[in-house]
Structures are given as C-alpha cells and as structure tokens.
C-alpha cells in the first residue's frame, strides 16, 4: 500500500515541482480513474489490469485539458495568484465530486470478479493479497519509467529545465505551456494508473478520493515538495507506519501514526526528508 500511496502522490509532487501549484482536485482524479475502471469492466468486461493503460491514457488527456482550459488562466492572475490557484483546483474538486454524485449516485460500487480479486499468496506463513502485490509492482515499474523519462529523454530534460527557470526556457524555443500541459497530463496519468489498480480491491464512490488525497499530501510533504524520489520514499514510509500503527493501536486509529510522523518531520525538517526547497 505504501508503494501505491507513492504512486498516487508522485503526480501531485510532479505538478508542484513543475509549476508550484498544488492540485486540490488530485483525489477526484483518482476517483474518476476508479469509476472508469469500473465502467470498463461493467460494460465491456475488461479486467482492471487490462484497462489500466487505457485509464492512464484517458486521465493523461483529462489532466492536460484541465490545465489548458482552467489552470492556465488561474496562473495568469495578477493579484493573489497563489490563492486563485488554490481555490481554482479546490472548486474543480467540488464540481467533480458533485457531478459524480449526480451521474453515478452516492452508492458504493465494486468490481465483483477480477483476475486478482480476493486472491492471496502465502509466503513463510504470511498471507499477502495479490492485488496489493501487483499494485506495488506496477508502482515500482511506473517510478522506474518516470525516472527514465525525466533523465533520459529530451522532453524530460525540458521538464527539468522548465522547473528550474520557466522564463529562461522560452529563449531556447521551449513552449512553457506545452510543458505544463504535458506535466499535468503525466501527473494525472500516474494517479489514473493507481486508481485502476485500486479499483480491484477498494469500494468506488464519489468521495473515495478525499481520504487518499489527504494521504498523498502528507506523502508529498514528508518526502519533500517537488521531489519524485521523495514521493516514492515517502509512500513507503507512510505505508509502513500505517501498518505498524494498526498493530499497536486499533485499526480505526491507523492514521494517527502517519500524521504523528508527518508532524515530527515538519518540526525537524520542514522541507521534507528529500526536499531541497
């Protein structure tokens, strides 16, 4: 679960690192991905494992469109730009959640039969759920692919250059808006991938993204805002702390350990464990 938390959070970290914008609709992107997986299964009998690339591609387009139609204009605000960006994405979250309740109803949904649903693997007397294991593997592969893309491709280098100095990149012919749109699309695609996997073992409803978004914010802050590796490491830490807390305290209080560790990090190292800001 920690690796899945990291996969959810890395899109948030990528967007923040690229544009200094926090996407408060990030949880609703996850919710949308889970609904897409559900309906692809319900209407076309496509298993979530097979539909995951389709969902990620759809979320990529959705994220890029959201930047081009909404966020791009919010960033042009001449006064209180930070607050305008915050309320823009927060308002987007409310709209997406309201539309989901209107069109999909508040009912809980689930995917009853999938290739991995309800299956476990026994290892040294320990039973491990297959959906979470496959989700962890997908997360590791996604992080490896993201690292390769950022550090080994020209467009990845353009993203890094835009992160360093958005104004200077225009002098060498890099379209800042194109990079930002791609960054939003990539961030949305990563959370879409996580949502498709989580649809196998988690209930799907309009508010599902809220709790995971909160954990994603903590993961990003813990690892360091804007740090892709920080999101990866922070997700693992959050997952381990959550599991250990559930052993010591009642499972309903498992979030206590997460926020306790987060507060300690904020006091000791406000920029996060791997942040450089």
PDB file of C-alpha atoms in Angstrom, residues 4-249:
ATOM      1  CA  UNK A   4       0.538   2.711  -4.149  1.00  0.00           C
ATOM      2  CA  UNK A   5       0.431   5.777  -1.888  1.00  0.00           C
ATOM      3  CA  UNK A   6       3.673   6.856  -3.529  1.00  0.00           C
ATOM      4  CA  UNK A   7       2.210   6.337  -6.997  1.00  0.00           C
ATOM      5  CA  UNK A   8      -0.808   8.482  -6.079  1.00  0.00           C
ATOM      6  CA  UNK A   9       1.433  11.162  -4.563  1.00  0.00           C
ATOM      7  CA  UNK A  10       4.067  11.364  -7.307  1.00  0.00           C
ATOM      8  CA  UNK A  11       1.692  13.062  -9.738  1.00  0.00           C
ATOM      9  CA  UNK A  12       0.987  15.679  -7.085  1.00  0.00           C
ATOM     10  CA  UNK A  13       4.719  16.133  -6.467  1.00  0.00           C
ATOM     11  CA  UNK A  14       5.440  16.365 -10.195  1.00  0.00           C
ATOM     12  CA  UNK A  15       2.885  19.130 -10.760  1.00  0.00           C
ATOM     13  CA  UNK A  16       4.008  21.073  -7.704  1.00  0.00           C
ATOM     14  CA  UNK A  17       7.665  20.775  -8.615  1.00  0.00           C
ATOM     15  CA  UNK A  18       6.975  21.875 -12.169  1.00  0.00           C
ATOM     16  CA  UNK A  19       4.626  24.785 -11.532  1.00  0.00           C
ATOM     17  CA  UNK A  20       4.449  25.478  -7.768  1.00  0.00           C
ATOM     18  CA  UNK A  21       0.746  24.632  -7.963  1.00  0.00           C
ATOM     19  CA  UNK A  22      -0.973  22.238  -5.560  1.00  0.00           C
ATOM     20  CA  UNK A  23      -3.755  20.307  -7.254  1.00  0.00           C
ATOM     21  CA  UNK A  24      -6.536  20.073  -4.666  1.00  0.00           C
ATOM     22  CA  UNK A  25      -8.586  18.024  -7.141  1.00  0.00           C
ATOM     23  CA  UNK A  26      -5.976  15.247  -7.122  1.00  0.00           C
ATOM     24  CA  UNK A  27      -8.214  12.922  -5.119  1.00  0.00           C
ATOM     25  CA  UNK A  28     -11.042  13.471  -7.587  1.00  0.00           C
ATOM     26  CA  UNK A  29      -8.696  12.443 -10.410  1.00  0.00           C
ATOM     27  CA  UNK A  30      -8.231   9.165  -8.510  1.00  0.00           C
ATOM     28  CA  UNK A  31     -11.992   8.820  -8.101  1.00  0.00           C
ATOM     29  CA  UNK A  32     -12.518   9.371 -11.828  1.00  0.00           C
ATOM     30  CA  UNK A  33      -9.937   6.706 -12.664  1.00  0.00           C
ATOM     31  CA  UNK A  34     -11.649   4.191 -10.383  1.00  0.00           C
ATOM     32  CA  UNK A  35     -15.037   4.890 -11.978  1.00  0.00           C
ATOM     33  CA  UNK A  36     -13.532   4.495 -15.467  1.00  0.00           C
ATOM     34  CA  UNK A  37     -12.124   1.102 -14.467  1.00  0.00           C
ATOM     35  CA  UNK A  38     -15.480   0.083 -13.026  1.00  0.00           C
ATOM     36  CA  UNK A  39     -17.491   1.050 -16.118  1.00  0.00           C
ATOM     37  CA  UNK A  40     -14.984  -0.536 -18.498  1.00  0.00           C
ATOM     38  CA  UNK A  41     -15.469  -3.742 -16.520  1.00  0.00           C
ATOM     39  CA  UNK A  42     -19.260  -3.393 -16.225  1.00  0.00           C
ATOM     40  CA  UNK A  43     -19.961  -2.608 -19.899  1.00  0.00           C
ATOM     41  CA  UNK A  44     -17.082  -4.255 -21.744  1.00  0.00           C
ATOM     42  CA  UNK A  45     -15.889  -6.923 -19.255  1.00  0.00           C
ATOM     43  CA  UNK A  46     -12.329  -5.541 -19.389  1.00  0.00           C
ATOM     44  CA  UNK A  47     -10.369  -6.538 -16.302  1.00  0.00           C
ATOM     45  CA  UNK A  48      -8.826  -3.580 -14.428  1.00  0.00           C
ATOM     46  CA  UNK A  49      -5.341  -4.925 -15.124  1.00  0.00           C
ATOM     47  CA  UNK A  50      -6.017  -4.701 -18.855  1.00  0.00           C
ATOM     48  CA  UNK A  51      -7.863  -1.392 -18.640  1.00  0.00           C
ATOM     49  CA  UNK A  52      -5.145   0.292 -16.521  1.00  0.00           C
ATOM     50  CA  UNK A  53      -3.226   1.630 -19.580  1.00  0.00           C
ATOM     51  CA  UNK A  54      -6.493   2.874 -21.115  1.00  0.00           C
ATOM     52  CA  UNK A  55      -7.461   4.613 -17.882  1.00  0.00           C
ATOM     53  CA  UNK A  56      -3.996   6.162 -17.578  1.00  0.00           C
ATOM     54  CA  UNK A  57      -4.215   7.430 -21.189  1.00  0.00           C
ATOM     55  CA  UNK A  58      -7.689   8.882 -20.574  1.00  0.00           C
ATOM     56  CA  UNK A  59      -6.504  10.628 -17.403  1.00  0.00           C
ATOM     57  CA  UNK A  60      -3.488  11.991 -19.300  1.00  0.00           C
ATOM     58  CA  UNK A  61      -5.808  13.706 -21.774  1.00  0.00           C
ATOM     59  CA  UNK A  62      -8.097  14.863 -18.966  1.00  0.00           C
ATOM     60  CA  UNK A  63      -5.209  16.349 -16.971  1.00  0.00           C
ATOM     61  CA  UNK A  64      -3.815  18.200 -19.994  1.00  0.00           C
ATOM     62  CA  UNK A  65      -7.275  19.587 -20.853  1.00  0.00           C
ATOM     63  CA  UNK A  66      -7.803  20.747 -17.262  1.00  0.00           C
ATOM     64  CA  UNK A  67      -4.554  22.697 -17.446  1.00  0.00           C
ATOM     65  CA  UNK A  68      -5.331  24.237 -20.852  1.00  0.00           C
ATOM     66  CA  UNK A  69      -8.929  25.191 -20.036  1.00  0.00           C
ATOM     67  CA  UNK A  70      -8.727  26.103 -16.336  1.00  0.00           C
ATOM     68  CA  UNK A  71      -5.363  26.169 -14.580  1.00  0.00           C
ATOM     69  CA  UNK A  72      -3.572  28.106 -17.304  1.00  0.00           C
ATOM     70  CA  UNK A  73      -5.878  31.065 -16.799  1.00  0.00           C
ATOM     71  CA  UNK A  74      -5.722  30.853 -12.999  1.00  0.00           C
ATOM     72  CA  UNK A  75      -1.938  31.176 -13.218  1.00  0.00           C
ATOM     73  CA  UNK A  76      -2.303  34.497 -15.035  1.00  0.00           C
ATOM     74  CA  UNK A  77      -3.888  36.188 -12.016  1.00  0.00           C
ATOM     75  CA  UNK A  78      -2.047  39.421 -11.273  1.00  0.00           C
ATOM     76  CA  UNK A  79      -3.066  39.595  -7.603  1.00  0.00           C
ATOM     77  CA  UNK A  80      -3.144  36.811  -5.006  1.00  0.00           C
ATOM     78  CA  UNK A  81      -2.082  34.283  -7.657  1.00  0.00           C
ATOM     79  CA  UNK A  82      -1.445  31.570  -5.072  1.00  0.00           C
ATOM     80  CA  UNK A  83      -4.928  31.853  -3.571  1.00  0.00           C
ATOM     81  CA  UNK A  84      -6.531  31.957  -7.029  1.00  0.00           C
ATOM     82  CA  UNK A  85      -4.769  28.708  -7.971  1.00  0.00           C
ATOM     83  CA  UNK A  86      -5.759  27.050  -4.688  1.00  0.00           C
ATOM     84  CA  UNK A  87      -9.438  27.969  -4.980  1.00  0.00           C
ATOM     85  CA  UNK A  88      -9.486  27.053  -8.672  1.00  0.00           C
ATOM     86  CA  UNK A  89      -8.388  23.454  -8.067  1.00  0.00           C
ATOM     87  CA  UNK A  90     -10.443  23.249  -4.864  1.00  0.00           C
ATOM     88  CA  UNK A  91     -13.515  24.387  -6.794  1.00  0.00           C
ATOM     89  CA  UNK A  92     -12.728  21.856  -9.510  1.00  0.00           C
ATOM     90  CA  UNK A  93     -12.681  19.127  -6.835  1.00  0.00           C
ATOM     91  CA  UNK A  94     -16.130  20.145  -5.571  1.00  0.00           C
ATOM     92  CA  UNK A  95     -17.543  20.236  -9.108  1.00  0.00           C
ATOM     93  CA  UNK A  96     -16.111  16.815  -9.988  1.00  0.00           C
ATOM     94  CA  UNK A  97     -17.422  15.300  -6.771  1.00  0.00           C
ATOM     95  CA  UNK A  98     -20.861  16.834  -7.289  1.00  0.00           C
ATOM     96  CA  UNK A  99     -21.065  15.611 -10.877  1.00  0.00           C
ATOM     97  CA  UNK A 100     -20.047  12.113  -9.752  1.00  0.00           C
ATOM     98  CA  UNK A 101     -22.819  12.104  -7.136  1.00  0.00           C
ATOM     99  CA  UNK A 102     -25.335  13.341  -9.716  1.00  0.00           C
ATOM    100  CA  UNK A 103     -24.461  10.938 -12.536  1.00  0.00           C
ATOM    101  CA  UNK A 104     -23.201   7.894 -10.614  1.00  0.00           C
ATOM    102  CA  UNK A 105     -25.262   8.297  -7.373  1.00  0.00           C
ATOM    103  CA  UNK A 106     -23.596   8.136  -3.933  1.00  0.00           C
ATOM    104  CA  UNK A 107     -23.892   4.325  -3.886  1.00  0.00           C
ATOM    105  CA  UNK A 108     -20.841   2.216  -3.183  1.00  0.00           C
ATOM    106  CA  UNK A 109     -19.734   0.108  -6.130  1.00  0.00           C
ATOM    107  CA  UNK A 110     -17.142  -2.613  -6.539  1.00  0.00           C
ATOM    108  CA  UNK A 111     -15.759  -4.935  -9.163  1.00  0.00           C
ATOM    109  CA  UNK A 112     -17.073  -8.339  -8.065  1.00  0.00           C
ATOM    110  CA  UNK A 113     -14.924 -10.626 -10.197  1.00  0.00           C
ATOM    111  CA  UNK A 114     -11.469  -9.840 -11.491  1.00  0.00           C
ATOM    112  CA  UNK A 115      -8.319 -11.789 -12.139  1.00  0.00           C
ATOM    113  CA  UNK A 116      -6.811 -10.806  -8.788  1.00  0.00           C
ATOM    114  CA  UNK A 117      -9.878 -10.098  -6.671  1.00  0.00           C
ATOM    115  CA  UNK A 118      -9.794 -11.860  -3.290  1.00  0.00           C
ATOM    116  CA  UNK A 119      -6.646 -13.885  -4.058  1.00  0.00           C
ATOM    117  CA  UNK A 120      -3.694 -14.207  -1.693  1.00  0.00           C
ATOM    118  CA  UNK A 121      -0.184 -15.607  -1.738  1.00  0.00           C
ATOM    119  CA  UNK A 122       1.300 -17.484   1.223  1.00  0.00           C
ATOM    120  CA  UNK A 123       4.945 -16.659   1.926  1.00  0.00           C
ATOM    121  CA  UNK A 124       6.646 -18.144   5.009  1.00  0.00           C
ATOM    122  CA  UNK A 125       3.298 -18.401   6.761  1.00  0.00           C
ATOM    123  CA  UNK A 126       2.317 -14.841   5.868  1.00  0.00           C
ATOM    124  CA  UNK A 127      -0.673 -14.314   3.604  1.00  0.00           C
ATOM    125  CA  UNK A 128      -0.267 -11.393   1.202  1.00  0.00           C
ATOM    126  CA  UNK A 129      -3.101 -10.068  -1.019  1.00  0.00           C
ATOM    127  CA  UNK A 130      -2.333 -10.377  -4.719  1.00  0.00           C
ATOM    128  CA  UNK A 131      -4.000  -7.085  -5.802  1.00  0.00           C
ATOM    129  CA  UNK A 132      -1.783  -5.047  -3.472  1.00  0.00           C
ATOM    130  CA  UNK A 133       1.310  -7.008  -4.525  1.00  0.00           C
ATOM    131  CA  UNK A 134       0.611  -6.406  -8.200  1.00  0.00           C
ATOM    132  CA  UNK A 135      -0.146  -2.770  -7.394  1.00  0.00           C
ATOM    133  CA  UNK A 136       3.237  -2.488  -5.667  1.00  0.00           C
ATOM    134  CA  UNK A 137       4.967  -3.999  -8.720  1.00  0.00           C
ATOM    135  CA  UNK A 138       3.128  -1.622 -11.066  1.00  0.00           C
ATOM    136  CA  UNK A 139       4.167   1.285  -8.842  1.00  0.00           C
ATOM    137  CA  UNK A 140       7.841   0.295  -8.952  1.00  0.00           C
ATOM    138  CA  UNK A 141       7.705  -0.056 -12.744  1.00  0.00           C
ATOM    139  CA  UNK A 142       5.918   3.301 -13.057  1.00  0.00           C
ATOM    140  CA  UNK A 143       8.549   5.032 -10.923  1.00  0.00           C
ATOM    141  CA  UNK A 144      11.332   3.430 -12.959  1.00  0.00           C
ATOM    142  CA  UNK A 145       9.664   4.550 -16.181  1.00  0.00           C
ATOM    143  CA  UNK A 146       9.188   8.072 -14.824  1.00  0.00           C
ATOM    144  CA  UNK A 147      12.845   8.263 -13.777  1.00  0.00           C
ATOM    145  CA  UNK A 148      13.962   7.104 -17.238  1.00  0.00           C
ATOM    146  CA  UNK A 149      11.639   9.587 -18.955  1.00  0.00           C
ATOM    147  CA  UNK A 150      12.782  12.582 -16.904  1.00  0.00           C
ATOM    148  CA  UNK A 151      16.508  11.841 -17.044  1.00  0.00           C
ATOM    149  CA  UNK A 152      16.937  10.114 -20.412  1.00  0.00           C
ATOM    150  CA  UNK A 153      14.593  11.862 -22.868  1.00  0.00           C
ATOM    151  CA  UNK A 154      14.665  15.323 -24.420  1.00  0.00           C
ATOM    152  CA  UNK A 155      11.148  16.129 -23.246  1.00  0.00           C
ATOM    153  CA  UNK A 156      12.067  15.007 -19.740  1.00  0.00           C
ATOM    154  CA  UNK A 157      15.034  17.363 -19.807  1.00  0.00           C
ATOM    155  CA  UNK A 158      12.700  20.111 -20.999  1.00  0.00           C
ATOM    156  CA  UNK A 159      10.517  19.461 -17.953  1.00  0.00           C
ATOM    157  CA  UNK A 160      13.548  19.678 -15.668  1.00  0.00           C
ATOM    158  CA  UNK A 161      14.679  22.901 -17.359  1.00  0.00           C
ATOM    159  CA  UNK A 162      11.208  24.412 -17.022  1.00  0.00           C
ATOM    160  CA  UNK A 163      11.205  23.510 -13.335  1.00  0.00           C
ATOM    161  CA  UNK A 164      14.491  25.355 -12.868  1.00  0.00           C
ATOM    162  CA  UNK A 165      13.629  28.536 -14.804  1.00  0.00           C
ATOM    163  CA  UNK A 166      10.288  28.798 -16.654  1.00  0.00           C
ATOM    164  CA  UNK A 167      11.234  32.177 -18.091  1.00  0.00           C
ATOM    165  CA  UNK A 168      14.622  31.230 -19.500  1.00  0.00           C
ATOM    166  CA  UNK A 169      13.409  28.138 -21.400  1.00  0.00           C
ATOM    167  CA  UNK A 170      11.473  30.364 -23.821  1.00  0.00           C
ATOM    168  CA  UNK A 171      14.810  31.737 -25.021  1.00  0.00           C
ATOM    169  CA  UNK A 172      15.798  28.293 -26.339  1.00  0.00           C
ATOM    170  CA  UNK A 173      12.457  27.637 -28.042  1.00  0.00           C
ATOM    171  CA  UNK A 174      10.699  25.577 -25.357  1.00  0.00           C
ATOM    172  CA  UNK A 175       6.950  26.224 -25.132  1.00  0.00           C
ATOM    173  CA  UNK A 176       6.258  26.576 -21.412  1.00  0.00           C
ATOM    174  CA  UNK A 177       2.512  25.979 -21.767  1.00  0.00           C
ATOM    175  CA  UNK A 178       3.123  22.777 -23.713  1.00  0.00           C
ATOM    176  CA  UNK A 179       5.455  21.503 -20.976  1.00  0.00           C
ATOM    177  CA  UNK A 180       2.971  22.449 -18.256  1.00  0.00           C
ATOM    178  CA  UNK A 181       0.122  20.723 -20.092  1.00  0.00           C
ATOM    179  CA  UNK A 182       2.249  17.605 -20.506  1.00  0.00           C
ATOM    180  CA  UNK A 183       3.190  17.742 -16.811  1.00  0.00           C
ATOM    181  CA  UNK A 184      -0.456  17.892 -15.765  1.00  0.00           C
ATOM    182  CA  UNK A 185      -1.262  15.062 -18.131  1.00  0.00           C
ATOM    183  CA  UNK A 186       1.584  12.931 -16.823  1.00  0.00           C
ATOM    184  CA  UNK A 187       0.639  13.606 -13.201  1.00  0.00           C
ATOM    185  CA  UNK A 188      -2.972  12.668 -13.928  1.00  0.00           C
ATOM    186  CA  UNK A 189      -1.910   9.527 -15.822  1.00  0.00           C
ATOM    187  CA  UNK A 190       0.086   8.303 -12.814  1.00  0.00           C
ATOM    188  CA  UNK A 191      -2.806   8.741 -10.410  1.00  0.00           C
ATOM    189  CA  UNK A 192      -5.039   7.132 -13.059  1.00  0.00           C
ATOM    190  CA  UNK A 193      -2.794   4.093 -13.074  1.00  0.00           C
ATOM    191  CA  UNK A 194      -3.062   3.880  -9.280  1.00  0.00           C
ATOM    192  CA  UNK A 195      -6.838   4.266  -9.424  1.00  0.00           C
ATOM    193  CA  UNK A 196      -7.234   1.459 -11.956  1.00  0.00           C
ATOM    194  CA  UNK A 197      -5.303  -0.938  -9.710  1.00  0.00           C
ATOM    195  CA  UNK A 198      -7.105   0.161  -6.537  1.00  0.00           C
ATOM    196  CA  UNK A 199     -10.496  -0.408  -8.173  1.00  0.00           C
ATOM    197  CA  UNK A 200      -9.797  -4.141  -7.847  1.00  0.00           C
ATOM    198  CA  UNK A 201      -9.893  -4.160  -4.040  1.00  0.00           C
ATOM    199  CA  UNK A 202     -11.435  -0.882  -2.889  1.00  0.00           C
ATOM    200  CA  UNK A 203     -15.003   0.409  -2.917  1.00  0.00           C
ATOM    201  CA  UNK A 204     -15.774   3.070  -5.542  1.00  0.00           C
ATOM    202  CA  UNK A 205     -17.933   6.069  -4.582  1.00  0.00           C
ATOM    203  CA  UNK A 206     -17.834   9.855  -5.204  1.00  0.00           C
ATOM    204  CA  UNK A 207     -15.897  10.686  -2.011  1.00  0.00           C
ATOM    205  CA  UNK A 208     -13.316   7.914  -2.346  1.00  0.00           C
ATOM    206  CA  UNK A 209     -10.574  10.284  -3.446  1.00  0.00           C
ATOM    207  CA  UNK A 210     -10.753  12.549  -0.382  1.00  0.00           C
ATOM    208  CA  UNK A 211      -9.063  10.218   2.101  1.00  0.00           C
ATOM    209  CA  UNK A 212      -6.365   9.142  -0.355  1.00  0.00           C
ATOM    210  CA  UNK A 213      -5.720  12.740  -1.391  1.00  0.00           C
ATOM    211  CA  UNK A 214      -5.046  13.629   2.241  1.00  0.00           C
ATOM    212  CA  UNK A 215      -2.530  10.782   2.494  1.00  0.00           C
ATOM    213  CA  UNK A 216      -0.991  11.936  -0.809  1.00  0.00           C
ATOM    214  CA  UNK A 217      -0.487  15.466   0.561  1.00  0.00           C
ATOM    215  CA  UNK A 218       1.181  14.023   3.661  1.00  0.00           C
ATOM    216  CA  UNK A 219       3.357  11.758   1.491  1.00  0.00           C
ATOM    217  CA  UNK A 220       4.497  14.677  -0.676  1.00  0.00           C
ATOM    218  CA  UNK A 221       5.207  16.880   2.350  1.00  0.00           C
ATOM    219  CA  UNK A 222       7.020  14.019   4.076  1.00  0.00           C
ATOM    220  CA  UNK A 223       9.218  13.196   1.102  1.00  0.00           C
ATOM    221  CA  UNK A 224       9.712  16.792   0.016  1.00  0.00           C
ATOM    222  CA  UNK A 225       7.582  19.004  -2.228  1.00  0.00           C
ATOM    223  CA  UNK A 226       8.538  18.600  -5.857  1.00  0.00           C
ATOM    224  CA  UNK A 227      10.722  15.530  -5.262  1.00  0.00           C
ATOM    225  CA  UNK A 228       9.786  12.461  -7.303  1.00  0.00           C
ATOM    226  CA  UNK A 229      12.096  10.225  -5.266  1.00  0.00           C
ATOM    227  CA  UNK A 230      10.675  11.829  -2.129  1.00  0.00           C
ATOM    228  CA  UNK A 231       7.172  10.713  -3.124  1.00  0.00           C
ATOM    229  CA  UNK A 232       8.466   7.171  -3.669  1.00  0.00           C
ATOM    230  CA  UNK A 233      10.265   7.027  -0.317  1.00  0.00           C
ATOM    231  CA  UNK A 234       7.517   8.925   1.484  1.00  0.00           C
ATOM    232  CA  UNK A 235       4.889   6.483   0.243  1.00  0.00           C
ATOM    233  CA  UNK A 236       6.850   3.508   1.576  1.00  0.00           C
ATOM    234  CA  UNK A 237       7.324   5.244   4.945  1.00  0.00           C
ATOM    235  CA  UNK A 238       3.631   6.122   5.176  1.00  0.00           C
ATOM    236  CA  UNK A 239       2.611   2.551   4.321  1.00  0.00           C
ATOM    237  CA  UNK A 240       4.962   1.029   6.912  1.00  0.00           C
ATOM    238  CA  UNK A 241       3.931   3.493   9.633  1.00  0.00           C
ATOM    239  CA  UNK A 242       0.265   2.820   8.869  1.00  0.00           C
ATOM    240  CA  UNK A 243       0.773  -0.950   9.158  1.00  0.00           C
ATOM    241  CA  UNK A 244       2.778  -0.735  12.388  1.00  0.00           C
ATOM    242  CA  UNK A 245       0.240   1.663  13.936  1.00  0.00           C
ATOM    243  CA  UNK A 246      -2.576  -0.767  13.125  1.00  0.00           C
ATOM    244  CA  UNK A 247      -0.701  -3.449  15.106  1.00  0.00           C
ATOM    245  CA  UNK A 248      -0.191  -1.231  18.165  1.00  0.00           C
ATOM    246  CA  UNK A 249      -3.479   0.695  18.135  1.00  0.00           C
TER     247      UNK A 249
END
